[in-house]
XYZ file of C-alpha atoms in Angstrom:
684
model
C 32.729 -68.094 56.139
C 30.212 -69.601 53.855
C 27.284 -68.276 55.976
C 28.714 -64.894 56.077
C 29.699 -64.734 52.287
C 25.826 -65.719 51.744
C 24.853 -63.196 53.863
C 26.929 -60.579 52.254
C 25.372 -61.778 49.023
C 21.985 -61.601 50.179
C 22.691 -58.049 51.316
C 23.784 -56.972 48.140
C 21.031 -58.726 46.519
C 18.329 -56.849 48.799
C 19.954 -53.801 48.452
C 19.600 -53.746 44.368
C 16.182 -55.064 44.579
C 15.487 -52.319 47.144
C 17.152 -50.131 44.471
C 15.103 -51.283 41.767
C 12.034 -50.983 43.283
C 12.521 -47.476 44.259
C 13.308 -46.733 40.611
C 10.275 -48.613 39.133
C 8.327 -46.909 41.429
C 9.746 -43.437 40.138
C 9.376 -44.063 36.726
C 5.757 -45.402 37.014
C 4.716 -42.610 39.351
C 5.570 -39.475 37.431
C 6.287 -38.582 33.643
C 8.800 -35.906 32.172
C 8.003 -34.359 28.996
C 11.281 -33.246 27.100
C 10.485 -30.501 24.849
C 13.727 -29.481 23.550
C 15.473 -26.735 24.849
C 13.352 -27.148 28.133
C 11.301 -29.938 30.012
C 8.606 -30.228 32.612
C 7.554 -32.640 35.173
C 5.202 -32.527 37.842
C 6.755 -32.816 41.694
C 5.077 -32.830 44.998
C 5.780 -32.448 48.434
C 4.497 -36.039 49.369
C 3.997 -39.214 47.498
C 0.949 -39.680 49.350
C -1.942 -37.634 49.858
C -4.574 -37.996 52.856
C -8.109 -37.146 52.747
C -9.749 -33.732 53.163
C -6.054 -32.230 52.600
C -3.824 -29.660 50.922
C -0.897 -30.990 48.980
C 1.776 -28.458 47.526
C 2.751 -29.463 43.885
C 4.430 -27.930 41.210
C 5.439 -27.449 37.125
C 9.183 -27.700 37.647
C 10.482 -26.290 34.054
C 14.169 -26.792 33.396
C 15.748 -25.027 30.654
C 18.828 -25.155 28.425
C 21.705 -22.684 29.686
C 20.431 -18.872 28.552
C 17.018 -19.924 28.081
C 13.964 -18.177 29.552
C 10.252 -18.648 30.503
C 7.666 -15.901 31.237
C 5.783 -14.830 34.293
C 1.900 -14.008 33.887
C 2.937 -10.428 33.120
C 5.538 -11.088 30.285
C 6.120 -7.351 29.953
C 6.894 -5.747 26.601
C 6.834 -8.831 24.969
C 6.151 -12.754 25.239
C 3.655 -14.880 27.265
C 3.266 -16.864 30.673
C 2.796 -20.375 30.523
C -1.000 -21.672 31.259
C -1.567 -24.995 32.772
C -5.205 -26.874 32.524
C -5.342 -29.595 35.254
C -7.018 -33.078 35.033
C -7.772 -34.541 38.299
C -9.582 -37.302 39.791
C -13.527 -36.334 40.867
C -13.702 -34.664 44.153
C -9.995 -33.086 43.660
C -9.642 -29.152 43.077
C -6.777 -27.271 42.110
C -5.923 -23.580 42.954
C -4.956 -20.693 40.581
C -1.037 -20.743 39.780
C 0.956 -19.364 42.923
C 3.554 -17.419 40.484
C 7.124 -17.284 42.452
C 8.562 -14.161 41.969
C 9.814 -12.900 38.695
C 13.141 -11.649 37.453
C 14.209 -9.072 35.094
C 15.043 -10.253 31.699
C 16.028 -6.960 29.912
C 16.353 -7.260 25.945
C 17.319 -3.538 24.633
C 15.174 -1.595 24.232
C 12.589 -3.833 25.774
C 11.620 -5.087 29.529
C 10.343 -8.450 30.288
C 9.622 -10.580 32.815
C 10.311 -14.250 33.851
C 12.512 -17.076 34.821
C 15.644 -18.055 33.520
C 17.281 -21.450 33.626
C 14.824 -23.018 35.819
C 11.196 -22.255 37.439
C 8.391 -23.945 39.260
C 4.924 -22.764 39.149
C 3.096 -23.500 42.450
C -0.517 -25.318 42.783
C -2.189 -26.325 45.891
C -4.175 -29.876 45.071
C -7.597 -30.073 47.624
C -8.397 -33.570 48.196
C -11.976 -34.656 48.970
C -13.205 -36.654 52.133
C -12.971 -40.016 50.015
C -11.471 -41.287 47.256
C -9.414 -44.317 46.077
C -6.394 -45.994 47.247
C -4.359 -44.581 43.850
C -4.965 -41.509 42.414
C -3.383 -39.807 38.895
C -3.289 -35.948 38.578
C -2.497 -34.610 34.672
C -1.285 -31.087 33.489
C -1.554 -30.186 30.106
C 0.784 -27.162 29.708
C 1.804 -24.335 27.019
C 4.415 -22.283 27.373
C 7.556 -20.195 25.535
C 10.816 -20.781 25.728
C 13.132 -18.137 24.239
C 16.842 -16.887 24.038
C 17.172 -14.977 20.547
C 14.741 -16.578 19.478
C 11.000 -17.987 20.830
C 9.522 -21.560 20.553
C 5.849 -22.083 21.537
C 5.881 -25.480 23.241
C 3.377 -27.744 24.615
C 3.099 -30.986 26.724
C 1.333 -33.367 29.246
C 2.725 -34.513 32.061
C 1.088 -36.750 34.979
C 1.947 -37.995 38.393
C 0.593 -40.712 40.456
C -0.003 -40.469 44.246
C -1.115 -43.019 46.899
C -3.856 -42.782 49.598
C -1.851 -42.223 52.778
C -0.758 -39.837 55.444
C 1.559 -36.749 53.897
C 5.529 -37.748 54.641
C 8.451 -35.102 53.009
C 10.231 -36.716 50.101
C 13.268 -35.158 48.317
C 11.439 -32.418 46.115
C 9.490 -31.044 49.809
C 12.561 -28.497 50.169
C 12.651 -27.763 46.647
C 8.883 -26.786 46.791
C 8.889 -24.787 49.984
C 11.786 -22.954 48.854
C 9.916 -21.756 45.672
C 7.051 -21.123 48.206
C 8.957 -18.345 49.766
C 9.102 -16.739 46.565
C 5.930 -16.340 46.420
C 4.815 -12.901 47.118
C 2.891 -12.502 50.544
C 1.573 -9.488 52.221
C 3.777 -6.655 53.821
C 3.189 -5.909 57.022
C 3.604 -2.228 56.631
C 1.377 -0.161 54.932
C 2.218 1.003 51.345
C 0.973 4.385 50.032
C 1.038 5.827 46.441
C 1.115 8.765 44.893
C 0.965 10.667 41.366
C 2.937 14.139 40.515
C 4.151 15.306 37.066
C 2.847 12.203 35.112
C 4.811 9.762 37.519
C 3.692 7.129 40.056
C 5.363 7.341 43.770
C 4.889 4.308 45.758
C 6.086 5.051 49.457
C 6.734 2.442 52.274
C 8.202 2.350 55.587
C 11.452 0.131 56.249
C 10.801 -3.796 57.535
C 13.670 -5.181 59.696
C 17.488 -4.423 59.481
C 20.061 -4.729 56.860
C 20.648 -2.415 54.033
C 18.345 -2.336 51.380
C 20.072 -2.717 47.726
C 17.406 -3.100 45.283
C 13.561 -2.626 45.018
C 11.739 -3.232 41.790
C 7.963 -3.275 41.422
C 6.603 -5.542 38.782
C 2.927 -4.679 37.978
C 0.318 -7.634 37.262
C -1.631 -6.071 34.290
C -0.273 -4.955 30.987
C -0.819 -1.233 30.378
C -0.027 0.072 34.101
C 3.788 1.426 33.464
C 6.504 1.713 30.676
C 8.399 -1.292 31.533
C 11.305 0.133 29.569
C 12.243 3.072 32.034
C 14.170 2.937 35.111
C 12.305 2.562 38.417
C 14.198 5.554 40.821
C 14.386 4.641 44.664
C 15.102 7.332 46.930
C 15.747 6.535 50.799
C 15.088 9.042 53.552
C 15.940 7.217 56.819
C 13.345 4.352 57.031
C 11.097 5.806 54.185
C 11.501 4.498 50.678
C 9.643 5.763 47.614
C 10.233 4.423 44.168
C 9.448 6.314 41.136
C 7.547 4.621 38.056
C 6.731 5.851 34.841
C 3.276 5.482 33.627
C 2.567 3.906 30.501
C 1.040 6.103 27.507
C -1.497 3.313 27.100
C -2.545 3.530 30.689
C -6.390 3.778 30.736
C -8.945 3.226 33.425
C -6.553 2.129 35.839
C -7.692 2.322 39.118
C -5.387 0.401 41.144
C -1.824 -0.227 41.726
C -1.387 -4.134 41.651
C 1.313 -6.244 41.188
C 4.579 -7.428 43.066
C 7.285 -5.706 44.913
C 10.674 -7.027 45.154
C 12.587 -5.862 47.962
C 16.670 -7.169 48.011
C 18.643 -6.725 51.331
C 22.155 -8.043 51.001
C 21.349 -11.496 49.168
C 18.203 -11.833 50.305
C 15.019 -11.220 47.772
C 11.816 -11.264 49.304
C 8.475 -10.365 46.996
C 5.286 -8.934 48.711
C 1.824 -8.318 46.787
C 0.876 -4.852 46.417
C -3.097 -3.384 45.577
C -3.498 0.084 46.287
C -6.040 2.270 44.650
C -4.496 4.909 42.787
C -4.293 8.712 43.835
C -4.704 11.819 41.646
C -4.392 9.292 38.426
C -3.006 10.958 36.032
C -3.923 11.093 32.046
C -1.894 9.874 28.908
C -0.547 12.648 27.320
C -2.523 12.458 23.897
C -5.787 12.800 25.763
C -4.757 15.157 28.018
C -7.690 18.064 27.726
C -10.078 19.127 30.536
C -13.706 17.942 30.448
C -15.021 21.721 29.205
C -11.952 21.272 26.535
C -13.425 17.951 25.000
C -17.016 19.314 25.105
C -16.200 22.205 23.228
C -14.233 20.107 20.744
C -16.728 17.514 20.613
C -19.225 20.394 19.321
C -17.083 21.703 16.897
C -16.147 18.169 15.750
C -20.344 17.407 15.135
C -20.836 20.449 13.174
C -17.920 19.487 10.790
C -19.435 16.289 10.612
C -22.144 17.329 8.501
C -19.282 18.078 5.582
C -18.126 14.233 5.683
C -18.834 12.592 2.643
C -20.796 9.576 4.103
C -23.393 11.970 5.693
C -24.283 13.918 2.573
C -26.738 10.881 0.978
C -29.041 11.096 4.634
C -28.884 14.624 4.822
C -30.273 14.968 1.314
C -33.316 13.404 2.897
C -33.457 16.169 5.554
C -32.795 19.086 2.983
C -35.722 17.891 0.805
C -37.954 18.096 3.787
C -37.090 21.434 4.531
C -37.678 22.649 0.651
C -41.173 20.997 1.096
C -41.555 22.813 4.199
C -39.987 26.203 3.711
C -43.346 27.597 2.774
C -45.896 25.962 4.990
C -46.557 26.626 8.829
C -43.398 27.484 10.748
C -44.863 25.552 14.035
C -44.430 22.408 11.663
C -41.255 23.589 10.471
C -39.848 23.874 14.047
C -41.371 20.344 15.043
C -39.828 18.429 12.736
C -36.355 20.337 13.532
C -36.336 19.477 17.026
C -37.866 15.836 16.365
C -34.928 15.266 13.981
C -32.477 16.707 16.783
C -33.770 14.291 18.936
C -33.426 11.447 16.785
C -29.855 12.494 16.415
C -29.124 12.967 20.358
C -31.239 9.714 21.198
C -29.072 7.876 18.489
C -25.745 9.083 19.995
C -26.759 8.395 23.367
C -27.608 4.786 22.589
C -24.382 4.230 20.468
C -21.987 5.902 22.413
C -23.490 3.850 25.913
C -22.978 0.614 24.013
C -19.732 1.612 23.320
C -18.635 3.002 26.597
C -20.023 -0.141 28.001
C -18.260 -2.689 25.927
C -14.999 -0.853 26.357
C -15.078 -0.922 29.945
C -15.559 -4.813 29.430
C -12.190 -4.869 27.659
C -13.707 -5.073 24.500
C -11.154 -3.560 21.771
C -13.656 -1.375 19.856
C -13.976 2.087 18.230
C -16.590 4.700 17.195
C -18.577 3.560 14.255
C -18.495 -0.607 15.552
C -21.894 -0.885 14.217
C -20.690 -1.184 10.634
C -18.713 -3.858 11.769
C -21.860 -5.974 11.567
C -23.016 -7.694 8.257
C -26.129 -7.596 9.625
C -26.164 -3.701 9.908
C -24.341 -3.199 7.010
C -26.799 -5.528 4.997
C -29.907 -3.465 6.034
C -28.358 -0.104 5.450
C -27.958 -1.559 1.943
C -31.492 -2.654 1.453
C -32.529 0.763 3.071
C -30.409 2.583 0.604
C -31.875 0.997 -2.475
C -35.352 1.112 -1.154
C -34.780 5.216 -0.780
C -33.621 5.380 -3.941
C -36.154 3.560 -5.432
C -38.906 5.519 -4.188
C -37.147 9.151 -4.690
C -36.837 7.957 -8.534
C -40.910 6.520 -8.628
C -44.100 7.865 -7.091
C -44.638 5.800 -4.266
C -47.003 6.555 -1.506
C -47.686 4.678 1.539
C -50.939 4.614 3.582
C -51.291 6.885 6.212
C -51.626 3.888 8.643
C -47.951 3.175 8.325
C -45.155 5.122 9.633
C -43.488 7.340 6.941
C -39.640 7.000 6.746
C -37.894 10.646 6.309
C -39.229 11.578 2.788
C -40.799 8.356 1.311
C -44.135 9.524 1.745
C -45.445 12.948 0.262
C -47.314 13.061 3.890
C -45.194 15.064 5.837
C -47.355 15.195 8.918
C -45.598 12.082 10.486
C -42.787 13.126 12.751
C -41.600 9.991 13.388
C -40.011 10.439 9.894
C -38.118 13.209 11.048
C -36.910 11.048 13.701
C -35.771 8.269 11.937
C -33.925 10.186 9.461
C -31.994 11.598 12.479
C -31.420 7.828 13.666
C -30.222 6.739 10.109
C -28.124 10.286 10.021
C -25.953 9.374 12.913
C -25.702 5.653 12.002
C -24.115 6.324 8.507
C -22.162 9.553 9.668
C -20.529 7.583 12.879
C -17.676 6.172 10.987
C -16.634 9.839 9.422
C -14.257 11.587 11.701
C -14.111 15.343 11.888
C -10.854 16.781 12.770
C -11.928 17.714 16.357
C -13.563 14.465 17.066
C -10.644 11.914 17.967
C -8.853 13.636 21.078
C -13.037 14.579 22.358
C -13.889 10.824 21.970
C -10.917 9.639 23.658
C -11.235 11.788 26.599
C -15.103 10.502 26.365
C -13.949 6.830 26.697
C -11.643 7.957 29.704
C -14.546 9.662 32.185
C -17.060 8.725 34.178
C -20.253 7.542 32.623
C -22.187 10.848 33.125
C -19.334 12.927 31.829
C -18.742 10.400 28.921
C -22.040 11.043 27.910
C -21.999 14.753 28.091
C -18.878 14.771 25.665
C -21.007 12.549 23.111
C -24.114 14.580 23.687
C -22.258 17.617 22.442
C -20.675 15.801 19.174
C -24.465 15.225 18.458
C -25.611 18.692 19.162
C -23.225 20.299 17.076
C -24.311 17.496 14.187
C -28.046 18.277 14.298
C -27.295 22.394 15.101
C -27.694 23.562 11.351
C -30.824 21.596 10.824
C -32.142 22.905 14.494
C -31.440 26.413 13.460
C -33.472 26.173 10.179
C -36.252 25.113 12.037
C -36.110 27.875 14.568
C -35.355 30.753 11.709
C -37.251 29.836 8.989
C -36.616 33.067 7.444
C -33.181 31.510 6.228
C -35.421 29.344 3.841
C -37.371 32.336 2.391
C -35.564 32.345 -0.693
C -35.815 28.823 -1.578
C -38.326 28.437 -4.518
C -41.820 27.186 -3.671
C -42.304 23.190 -4.398
C -43.714 22.452 -7.564
C -42.513 19.843 -10.499
C -38.818 20.513 -9.709
C -38.954 18.793 -6.984
C -39.744 15.438 -8.397
C -36.490 15.968 -10.462
C -34.261 16.924 -7.400
C -36.100 13.846 -5.701
C -34.662 11.499 -8.536
C -31.407 13.340 -8.461
C -30.993 12.635 -5.086
C -31.615 8.789 -5.555
C -28.439 8.485 -7.261
C -26.276 9.364 -3.614
C -28.626 7.018 -2.014
C -27.428 3.558 -4.529
C -23.662 5.340 -4.418
C -24.131 4.685 -0.266
C -25.498 1.236 -1.421
C -22.696 0.526 -3.482
C -20.284 1.863 -0.798
C -21.618 -0.813 1.657
C -21.440 -3.689 -0.520
C -17.784 -2.741 -0.857
C -17.564 -2.453 2.828
C -19.404 -5.762 3.314
C -17.342 -7.787 0.968
C -14.329 -7.082 3.664
C -16.891 -9.206 5.997
C -18.016 -11.581 4.075
C -17.590 -13.822 1.412
C -18.525 -13.097 -2.334
C -21.082 -15.417 -2.007
C -22.638 -13.718 0.847
C -22.173 -10.262 -0.375
C -23.901 -11.699 -3.901
C -27.035 -13.018 -1.580
C -27.396 -9.190 0.101
C -27.400 -7.886 -3.549
C -30.230 -10.538 -4.350
C -31.789 -9.446 -1.543
C -31.855 -5.764 -2.366
C -32.935 -6.621 -6.284
C -35.841 -8.467 -4.135
C -37.066 -5.181 -2.750
C -36.743 -2.970 -5.613
C -39.335 -5.428 -7.190
C -41.096 -5.172 -4.375
C -41.472 -1.750 -4.387
C -42.077 -1.747 -8.228
C -45.113 -3.748 -7.596
C -46.648 -1.564 -4.874
C -45.943 1.297 -7.237
C -47.809 -0.399 -10.165
C -50.634 -1.443 -8.068
C -51.040 1.178 -5.799
C -54.246 3.108 -7.498
C -55.869 -0.369 -8.168
C -59.043 -1.108 -6.559
C -59.169 -4.661 -7.704
C -57.416 -7.883 -6.066
C -54.380 -7.025 -7.652
C -53.526 -4.747 -4.916
C -53.675 -6.946 -1.809
C -51.852 -9.491 -4.101
C -49.227 -7.258 -4.807
C -48.692 -6.229 -0.952
C -48.467 -9.822 -0.234
C -45.607 -10.442 -2.743
C -43.959 -7.616 -1.702
C -43.969 -8.692 1.837
C -42.893 -12.232 0.835
C -40.203 -10.669 -0.960
C -39.427 -8.553 2.139
C -38.826 -11.821 4.284
C -36.850 -13.544 1.496
C -34.452 -10.786 1.529
C -34.032 -10.575 5.396
C -33.586 -14.254 5.108
C -30.457 -13.785 2.975
C -28.496 -11.518 4.998
C -25.510 -13.402 6.286
C -25.432 -14.496 9.735
C -21.910 -14.879 10.597
C -20.617 -15.074 14.176
C -17.994 -12.245 14.757
C -14.952 -14.593 15.228
C -16.142 -15.932 11.513
C -15.729 -12.460 9.897
C -13.408 -12.556 6.926
C -11.166 -9.554 7.109
C -9.812 -8.243 4.038
C -6.927 -9.552 2.825
C -3.604 -7.872 3.839
C -1.398 -7.424 0.426
C 1.690 -7.820 2.610
C 0.483 -11.377 4.822
C 2.242 -14.545 3.865
C 0.612 -17.568 2.534
C 2.610 -20.133 0.359
C 0.223 -19.719 -2.299
C 1.376 -16.152 -2.759
C 5.015 -16.995 -2.215
C 5.204 -19.210 -5.044
C 3.096 -17.040 -7.458
C 5.696 -14.388 -6.439
C 8.522 -16.798 -7.534
C 7.123 -18.113 -10.569
C 6.990 -14.109 -11.669
C 10.720 -13.887 -10.362
C 9.880 -11.229 -7.954
C 12.313 -10.622 -5.366
C 10.621 -11.087 -1.792
C 11.871 -10.470 1.713
C 9.621 -12.742 3.954
C 9.398 -11.406 7.796
C 8.364 -14.496 10.096
C 7.372 -12.863 13.264
C 4.890 -12.805 16.248
C 3.633 -10.537 18.631
C 5.150 -12.520 21.668
C 8.778 -12.732 19.971
C 11.114 -10.028 21.671
C 13.557 -10.169 19.172
C 11.214 -9.892 16.768
C 10.118 -6.596 18.052
C 13.276 -5.027 18.578
C 13.911 -5.969 14.787
C 11.226 -4.284 13.997
C 11.401 -1.185 15.755
C 15.406 -0.744 14.857
C 15.381 -1.867 11.600
C 12.300 -3.298 9.823
C 10.336 -0.114 10.229
C 13.412 2.499 9.274
C 12.363 4.692 6.345
C 15.989 4.008 4.539
C 15.220 0.336 4.797
C 11.395 0.905 3.334
C 12.696 3.608 0.845
C 15.251 0.589 -0.568
C 12.444 -2.345 -0.578
C 10.499 0.129 -3.206
C 13.363 1.003 -5.215
C 14.231 -2.453 -5.732
C 10.717 -3.631 -6.033
C 11.193 -6.143 -3.377
C 7.811 -7.571 -2.130
C 7.537 -7.641 1.361
C 5.510 -10.291 3.107
C 4.672 -10.674 6.910
C 4.492 -14.105 8.159
C 2.632 -13.811 11.567
C 2.997 -16.630 13.882
C 1.294 -15.526 16.871
C -1.067 -18.158 16.445
C -0.572 -21.577 15.388
C -0.048 -21.859 11.736
C 0.583 -25.312 10.530
C 1.607 -23.313 6.952
C 4.147 -21.159 8.739
C 5.825 -24.099 11.128
C 6.260 -25.893 7.849
C 8.141 -23.294 6.275
C 10.005 -22.891 9.721
C 10.778 -26.476 9.826
C 12.148 -26.629 5.795
C 14.618 -23.763 6.793
C 15.882 -25.819 10.078
C 14.227 -23.378 12.529
C 11.821 -23.976 15.249
C 11.174 -21.003 16.320
C 10.721 -17.125 15.004
C 12.077 -15.085 14.163
C 13.223 -15.987 10.430
C 14.119 -13.695 7.838
C 14.329 -14.683 3.993
C 15.209 -12.545 1.194
C 14.733 -14.407 -2.027
C 16.927 -12.878 -5.161
C 14.616 -12.733 -8.640
C 16.565 -16.409 -9.223
C 18.154 -18.854 -6.854
C 17.868 -19.894 -3.153
C 16.683 -17.763 -0.316
C 19.196 -15.787 1.595
C 18.749 -16.602 5.295
C 19.638 -13.099 7.503
C 20.811 -13.455 11.387
C 18.457 -13.373 13.478
C 19.653 -10.080 15.323
C 19.042 -7.323 12.584
C 20.292 -3.627 12.389
C 19.538 -1.124 10.018
C 23.086 -1.331 8.290
C 23.354 -4.887 8.247
C 19.637 -5.309 6.617
C 20.665 -2.545 4.325
C 23.713 -4.498 3.104
C 21.350 -7.333 2.566
C 18.993 -5.675 0.712
C 21.876 -3.700 -1.614
C 22.762 -7.223 -2.926
C 19.542 -7.998 -4.562
C 19.705 -6.612 -8.097
């Protein structure tokens, strides 16, 4: 009896020890990160990993009821999760194997992701040799959203033992998730475009009634997510109608995931097919010939733009000087000037086309976004003005620039005048240039260049005609003393251009850097003055002044700010939020409305579309003199995060309405135009 009882107790003890051992091992081998509203942990198909093998692991996201996270292409708003693995030496990880997503509509937007639970899969490749126990770590960033979006990040790890692969409790869960990873479709797909629509066509596979077909694009800008995808059936053939996005640019392939639902079975298939009969966005729907004509007309009109006048005045002075000289020389200068214009258009446009094809978001006139280029142009305009105002003549061995020299024989002068004209003129947009440039950026390389050259030809045409038909200049007075006066007058547009460029520079760098560039311009002016005062000297003063002027030029170049593009100080938006600005407005007893938003926040975008951007709302804000501030939380900002915490929020949107006196009114997270107007009308 006692033996039996002892045996029973022993069994119980052994069972408890076994359970405890399992629990202890579990708690030591994996970690769970609870971020609030969601949690994440690493799971694997086996507790063991053997040499030179592939182990399937997954990041298991568990979200509170009604909350969701996003697929790799989130749709109209959001951001997919990112994972950075820390693995032992010799181990390698595959890219994320994304399971097929779900549609998550948020009228009028459409997003793609996973609700309540998601498993993002990764294959871990082990080396031939490694230690008995290994630890893998994942650093994870993701969004958890419902009516608000919360950016979350955490670190989780998993410890595995060296040994034969054996299925554990998570194996079946991972295998089920793997079944939803898109796979190749056994039959061919076809794609056509007609009447600005994309038609995806395929044959039926297997039996059963197909109840739903939906296409999830891999990339942004291919289709309009919110538009209905219409399915047409014809026996065993199916055609899915897609609406191209208005933002569609240079999309050559239809890539994404096709969901086919038969009964309760959902299957996901990979698609990558070249687009046929590519469509063009309505905004730039014009023929190549029309684009060339528009570009040519735009180039002609470009001559009338204010930013071009200072440089073209150089060429006008040149024509006046040459009008009563050799017709042959006049023609040569006109042709060379046009060559400088066309060459510069070709170079700048080629760089632009290349950078845009590489994914850079830049536009025409991008060269003036560089503090270095702007600073050099300031120096150049100041120098031209000084030369115009004085009587400086450079030696014949130096290349004469524009009309900086009285000797007009140097054709390089006309060439570089054309170069400078294009550099300065490019930010000015003539009425016909916009559609033409848009079309140019969508064309293959050769056709794109043709459009830009048409723009350059139109720009240089007036001066080319004057050089070909010099009789048009016959009524101009002969060069004389009045020319010196005219040159001096032309110095003022040069300095005005330098002043404008200094203002442009102030939006890119701090005022200390602007001051440094202006100091450099002063040094250049001093150097030119020294050259003028000693240009007729035959003593040692001449080489000394040349040496000093060269030193001043080098010093002025050294003063140009060398700032990385990512460090540019953009001109501050009057509506951008800061704690300092808020406190200042509160001290002035101003009524304030603050919009805490982010690009990845669906609710924010909807609210802005249906409420904040409405004319009546903007009108009421103006009438009641309510200051509008925008707090953009697209990127992490500790200052904005602190304000959110202060008002009991962990995410955006948040809308605060401050009366002139008193505490802030917290508006609902979902806004309508009428609701917002009611709140604004409460402000006296």
